[in-house]
Short mmCIF file of N, CA and C in Angstrom, two decimals:
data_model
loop_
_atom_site.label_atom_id
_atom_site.label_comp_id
_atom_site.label_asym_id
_atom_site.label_seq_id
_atom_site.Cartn_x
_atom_site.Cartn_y
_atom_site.Cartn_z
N UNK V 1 -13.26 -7.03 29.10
CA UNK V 1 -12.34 -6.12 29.77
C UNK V 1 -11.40 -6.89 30.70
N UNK V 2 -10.00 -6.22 30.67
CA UNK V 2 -9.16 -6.87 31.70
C UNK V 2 -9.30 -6.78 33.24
N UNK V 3 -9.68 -7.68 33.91
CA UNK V 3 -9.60 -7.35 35.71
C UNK V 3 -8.91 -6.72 36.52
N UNK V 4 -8.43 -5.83 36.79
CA UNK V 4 -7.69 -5.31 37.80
C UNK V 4 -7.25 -5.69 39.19
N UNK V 5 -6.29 -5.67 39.62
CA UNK V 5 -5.81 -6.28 41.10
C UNK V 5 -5.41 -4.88 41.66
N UNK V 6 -5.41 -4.53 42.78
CA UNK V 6 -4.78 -3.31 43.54
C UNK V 6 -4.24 -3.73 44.71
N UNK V 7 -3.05 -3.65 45.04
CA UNK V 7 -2.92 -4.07 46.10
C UNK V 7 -2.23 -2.44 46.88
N UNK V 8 -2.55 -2.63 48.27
CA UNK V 8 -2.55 -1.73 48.64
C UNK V 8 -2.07 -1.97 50.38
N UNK V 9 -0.96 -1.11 50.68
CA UNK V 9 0.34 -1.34 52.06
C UNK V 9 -0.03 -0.27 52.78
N UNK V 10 -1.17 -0.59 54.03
CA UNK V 10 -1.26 0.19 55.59
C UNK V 10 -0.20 -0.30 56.70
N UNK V 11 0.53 1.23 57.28
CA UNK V 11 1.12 0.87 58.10
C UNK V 11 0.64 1.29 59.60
N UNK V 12 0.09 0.13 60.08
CA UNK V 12 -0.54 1.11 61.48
C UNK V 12 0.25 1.29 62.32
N UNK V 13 -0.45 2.32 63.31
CA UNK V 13 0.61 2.93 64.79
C UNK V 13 0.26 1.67 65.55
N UNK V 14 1.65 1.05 66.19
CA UNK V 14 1.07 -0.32 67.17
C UNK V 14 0.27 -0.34 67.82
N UNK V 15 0.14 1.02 68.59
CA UNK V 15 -0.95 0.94 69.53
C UNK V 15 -2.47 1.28 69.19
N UNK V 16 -2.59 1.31 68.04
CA UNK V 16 -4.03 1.36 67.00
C UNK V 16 -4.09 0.33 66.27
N UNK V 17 -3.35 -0.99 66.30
CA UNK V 17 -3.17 -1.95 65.29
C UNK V 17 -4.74 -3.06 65.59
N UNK V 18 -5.31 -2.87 66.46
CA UNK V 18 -6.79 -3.49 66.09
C UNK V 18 -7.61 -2.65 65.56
N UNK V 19 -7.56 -1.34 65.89
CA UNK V 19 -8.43 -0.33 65.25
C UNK V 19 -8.13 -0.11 63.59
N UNK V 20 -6.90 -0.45 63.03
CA UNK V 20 -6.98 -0.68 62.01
C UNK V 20 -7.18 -1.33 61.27
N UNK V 21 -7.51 -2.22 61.49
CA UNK V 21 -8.13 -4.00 61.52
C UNK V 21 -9.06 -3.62 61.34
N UNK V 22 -10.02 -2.93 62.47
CA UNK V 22 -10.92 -3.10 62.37
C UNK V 22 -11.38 -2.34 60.97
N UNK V 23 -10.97 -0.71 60.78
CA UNK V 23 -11.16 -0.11 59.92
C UNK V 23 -11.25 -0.25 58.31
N UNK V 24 -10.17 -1.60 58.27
CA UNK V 24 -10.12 -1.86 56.76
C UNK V 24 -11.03 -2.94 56.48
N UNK V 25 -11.60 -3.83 57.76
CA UNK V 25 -12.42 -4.85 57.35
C UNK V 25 -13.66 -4.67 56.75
N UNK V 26 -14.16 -3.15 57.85
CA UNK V 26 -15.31 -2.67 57.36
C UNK V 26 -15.28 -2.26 56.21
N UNK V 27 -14.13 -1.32 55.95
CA UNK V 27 -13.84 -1.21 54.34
C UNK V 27 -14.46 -2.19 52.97
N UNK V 28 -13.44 -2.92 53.69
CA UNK V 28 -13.93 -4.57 52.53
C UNK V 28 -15.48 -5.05 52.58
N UNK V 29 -16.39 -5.25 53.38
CA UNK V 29 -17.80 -5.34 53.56
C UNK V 29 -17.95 -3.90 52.98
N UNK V 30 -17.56 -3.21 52.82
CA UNK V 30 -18.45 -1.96 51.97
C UNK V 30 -18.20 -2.14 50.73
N UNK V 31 -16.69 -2.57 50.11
CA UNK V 31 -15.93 -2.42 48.88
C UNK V 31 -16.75 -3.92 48.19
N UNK V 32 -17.33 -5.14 48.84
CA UNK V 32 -18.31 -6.27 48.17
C UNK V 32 -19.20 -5.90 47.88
N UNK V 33 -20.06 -4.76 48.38
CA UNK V 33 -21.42 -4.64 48.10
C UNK V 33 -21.37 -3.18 46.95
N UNK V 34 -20.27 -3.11 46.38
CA UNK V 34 -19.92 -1.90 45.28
C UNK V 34 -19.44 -2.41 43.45
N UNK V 35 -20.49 -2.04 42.88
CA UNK V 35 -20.06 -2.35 41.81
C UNK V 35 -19.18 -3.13 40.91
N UNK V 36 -18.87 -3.75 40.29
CA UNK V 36 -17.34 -3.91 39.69
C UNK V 36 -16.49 -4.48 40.81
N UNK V 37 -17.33 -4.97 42.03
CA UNK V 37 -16.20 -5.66 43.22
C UNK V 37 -15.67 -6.85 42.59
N UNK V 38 -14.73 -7.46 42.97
CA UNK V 38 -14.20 -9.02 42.80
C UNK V 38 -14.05 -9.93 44.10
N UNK V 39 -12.85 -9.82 44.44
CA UNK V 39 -12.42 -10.72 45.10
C UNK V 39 -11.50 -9.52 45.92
N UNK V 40 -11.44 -10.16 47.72
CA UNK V 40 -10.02 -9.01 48.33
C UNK V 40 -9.89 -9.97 49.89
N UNK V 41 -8.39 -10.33 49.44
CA UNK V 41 -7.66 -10.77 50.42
C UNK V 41 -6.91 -9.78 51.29
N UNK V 42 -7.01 -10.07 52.73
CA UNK V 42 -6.29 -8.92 53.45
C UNK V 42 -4.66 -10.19 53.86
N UNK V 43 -3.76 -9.35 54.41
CA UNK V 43 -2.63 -10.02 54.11
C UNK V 43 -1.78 -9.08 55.88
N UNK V 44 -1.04 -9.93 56.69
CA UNK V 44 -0.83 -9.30 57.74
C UNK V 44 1.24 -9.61 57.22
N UNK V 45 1.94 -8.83 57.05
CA UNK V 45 3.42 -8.86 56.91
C UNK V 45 3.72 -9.78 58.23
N UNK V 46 4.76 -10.90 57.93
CA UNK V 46 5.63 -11.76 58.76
C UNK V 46 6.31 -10.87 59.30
N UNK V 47 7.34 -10.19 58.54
CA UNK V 47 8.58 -9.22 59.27
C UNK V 47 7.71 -8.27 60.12
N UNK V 48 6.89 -7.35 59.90
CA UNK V 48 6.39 -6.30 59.94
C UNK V 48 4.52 -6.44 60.34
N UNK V 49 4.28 -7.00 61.83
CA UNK V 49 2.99 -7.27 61.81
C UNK V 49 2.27 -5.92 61.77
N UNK V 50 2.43 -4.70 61.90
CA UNK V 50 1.92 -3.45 61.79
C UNK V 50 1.53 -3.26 60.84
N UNK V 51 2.00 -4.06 59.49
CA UNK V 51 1.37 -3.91 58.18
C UNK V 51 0.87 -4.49 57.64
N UNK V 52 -0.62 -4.15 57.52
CA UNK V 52 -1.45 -4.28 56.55
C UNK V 52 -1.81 -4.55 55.04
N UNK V 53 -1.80 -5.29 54.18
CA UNK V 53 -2.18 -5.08 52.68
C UNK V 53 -3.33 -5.75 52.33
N UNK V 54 -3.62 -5.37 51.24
CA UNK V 54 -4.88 -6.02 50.54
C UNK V 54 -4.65 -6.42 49.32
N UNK V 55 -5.45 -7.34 48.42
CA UNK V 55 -5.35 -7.31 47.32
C UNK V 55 -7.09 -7.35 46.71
N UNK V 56 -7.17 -6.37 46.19
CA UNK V 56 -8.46 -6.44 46.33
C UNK V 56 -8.98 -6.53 43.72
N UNK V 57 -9.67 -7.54 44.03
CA UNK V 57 -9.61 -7.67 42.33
C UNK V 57 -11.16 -6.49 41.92
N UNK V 58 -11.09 -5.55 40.74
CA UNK V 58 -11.62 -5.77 40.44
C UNK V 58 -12.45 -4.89 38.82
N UNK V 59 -13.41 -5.20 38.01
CA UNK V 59 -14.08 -5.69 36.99
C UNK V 59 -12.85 -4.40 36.36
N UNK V 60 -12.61 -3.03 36.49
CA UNK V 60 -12.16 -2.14 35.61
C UNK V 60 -11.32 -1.17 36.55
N UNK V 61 -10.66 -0.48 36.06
CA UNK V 61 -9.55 0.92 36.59
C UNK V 61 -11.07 1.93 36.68
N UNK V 62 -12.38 2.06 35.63
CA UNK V 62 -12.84 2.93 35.98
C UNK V 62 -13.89 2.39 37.37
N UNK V 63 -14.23 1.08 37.31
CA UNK V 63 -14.72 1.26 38.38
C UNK V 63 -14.15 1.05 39.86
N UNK V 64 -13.36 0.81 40.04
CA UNK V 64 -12.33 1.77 41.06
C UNK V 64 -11.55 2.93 41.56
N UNK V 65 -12.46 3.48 40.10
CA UNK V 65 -11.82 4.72 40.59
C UNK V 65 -13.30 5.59 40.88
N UNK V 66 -14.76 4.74 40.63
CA UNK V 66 -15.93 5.25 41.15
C UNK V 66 -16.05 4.58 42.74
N UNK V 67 -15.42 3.72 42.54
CA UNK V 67 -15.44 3.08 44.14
C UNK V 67 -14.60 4.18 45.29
N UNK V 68 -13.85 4.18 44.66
CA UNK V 68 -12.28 5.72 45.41
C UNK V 68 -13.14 6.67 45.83
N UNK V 69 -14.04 7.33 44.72
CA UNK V 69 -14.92 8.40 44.80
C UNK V 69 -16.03 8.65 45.66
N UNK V 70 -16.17 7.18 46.15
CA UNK V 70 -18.14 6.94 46.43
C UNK V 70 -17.92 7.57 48.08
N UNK V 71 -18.99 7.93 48.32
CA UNK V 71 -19.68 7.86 49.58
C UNK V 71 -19.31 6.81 50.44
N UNK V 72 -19.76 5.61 50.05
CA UNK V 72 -19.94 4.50 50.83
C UNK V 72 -17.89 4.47 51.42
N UNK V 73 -16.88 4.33 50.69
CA UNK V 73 -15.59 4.78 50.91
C UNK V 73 -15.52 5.52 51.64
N UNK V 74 -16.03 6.84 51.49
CA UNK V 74 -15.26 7.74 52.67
C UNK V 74 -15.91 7.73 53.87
N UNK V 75 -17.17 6.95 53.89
CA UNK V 75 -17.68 6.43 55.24
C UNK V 75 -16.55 5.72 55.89
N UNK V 76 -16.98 5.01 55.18
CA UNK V 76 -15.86 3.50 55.80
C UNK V 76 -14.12 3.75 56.27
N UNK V 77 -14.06 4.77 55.65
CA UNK V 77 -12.53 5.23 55.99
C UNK V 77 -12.73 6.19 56.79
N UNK V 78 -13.55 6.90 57.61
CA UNK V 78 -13.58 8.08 58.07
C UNK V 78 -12.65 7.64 59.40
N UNK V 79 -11.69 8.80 59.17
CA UNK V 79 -11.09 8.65 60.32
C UNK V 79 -9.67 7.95 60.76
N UNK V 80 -9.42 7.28 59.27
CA UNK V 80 -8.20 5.86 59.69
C UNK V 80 -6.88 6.71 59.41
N UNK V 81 -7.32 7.90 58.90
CA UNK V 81 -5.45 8.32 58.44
C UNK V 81 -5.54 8.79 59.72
N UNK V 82 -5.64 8.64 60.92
CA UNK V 82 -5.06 8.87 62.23
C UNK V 82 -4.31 7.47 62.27
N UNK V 83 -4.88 6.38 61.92
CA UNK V 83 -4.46 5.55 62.50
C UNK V 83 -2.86 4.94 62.08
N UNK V 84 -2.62 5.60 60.63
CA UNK V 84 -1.52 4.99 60.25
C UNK V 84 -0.11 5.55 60.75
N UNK V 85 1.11 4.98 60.77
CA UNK V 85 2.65 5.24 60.92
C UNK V 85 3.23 6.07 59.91
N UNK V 86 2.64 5.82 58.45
CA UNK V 86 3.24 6.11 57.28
C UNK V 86 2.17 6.28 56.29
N UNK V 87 2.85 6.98 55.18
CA UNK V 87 1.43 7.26 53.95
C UNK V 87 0.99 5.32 53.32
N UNK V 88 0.15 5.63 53.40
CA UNK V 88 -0.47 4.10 52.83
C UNK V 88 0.29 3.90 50.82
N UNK V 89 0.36 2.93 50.58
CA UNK V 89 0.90 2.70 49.21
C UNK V 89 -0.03 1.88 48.39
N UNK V 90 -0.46 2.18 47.40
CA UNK V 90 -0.95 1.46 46.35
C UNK V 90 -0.43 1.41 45.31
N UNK V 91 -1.07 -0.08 44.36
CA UNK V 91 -0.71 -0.02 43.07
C UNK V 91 -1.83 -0.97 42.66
N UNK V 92 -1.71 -0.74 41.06
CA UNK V 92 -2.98 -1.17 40.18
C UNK V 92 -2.04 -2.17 39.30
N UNK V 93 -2.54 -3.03 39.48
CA UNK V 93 -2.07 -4.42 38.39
C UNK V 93 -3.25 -5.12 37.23
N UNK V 94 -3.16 -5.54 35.87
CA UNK V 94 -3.39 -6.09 35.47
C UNK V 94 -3.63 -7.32 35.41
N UNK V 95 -4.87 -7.97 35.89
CA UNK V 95 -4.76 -9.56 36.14
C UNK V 95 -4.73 -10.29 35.29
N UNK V 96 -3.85 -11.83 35.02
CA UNK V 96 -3.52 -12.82 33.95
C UNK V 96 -4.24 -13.61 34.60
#
């Protein structure tokens, strides 16, 4: 099967910008210990330090989209769409 990459653009409110830090890290320690995980780099914008991305790899589209679904996710996120400026953006890539 082909690997999947998702990368995915949080924009936090400045004055929540560690709390969103904090929020997506825990994310990622939940999103390693889940199925079909790979690999996930977090990424802080030069122009734009308020924003957040990830690139997170991994095994299939379906198992990210059981990861989207799980429990352990909406733990880990409980709470962060306070924290953002703007709707968060994703996309699903095919890895070469």
């Amino acid at each position: 099967p082909i690997m999947i990459g998702v990368i995915t653009h949080h924009w936090a409110q400045a004055e929540k910008l560690q709390e969103a830090k904090t929020i997506l890290d825990g994310n990622g320690v939940a999103q390693s210990q889940a199925p079909g995980f790979g690999t996930r780099q977090t990424m802080i914008s030069i122009a734009d330090p308020t924003q957040i991305s990830t690139l997170v790899t991994w095994e299939s589209s379906e198992v990210y989209d059981q990861w989207r679904a799980s429990d352990a996710r909406k733990k880990a996120m409980a709470g962060a769409e306070l924290l953002w400026s703007r709707n968060t953006e994703s996309e699903r890539f095919n890895m070469e």
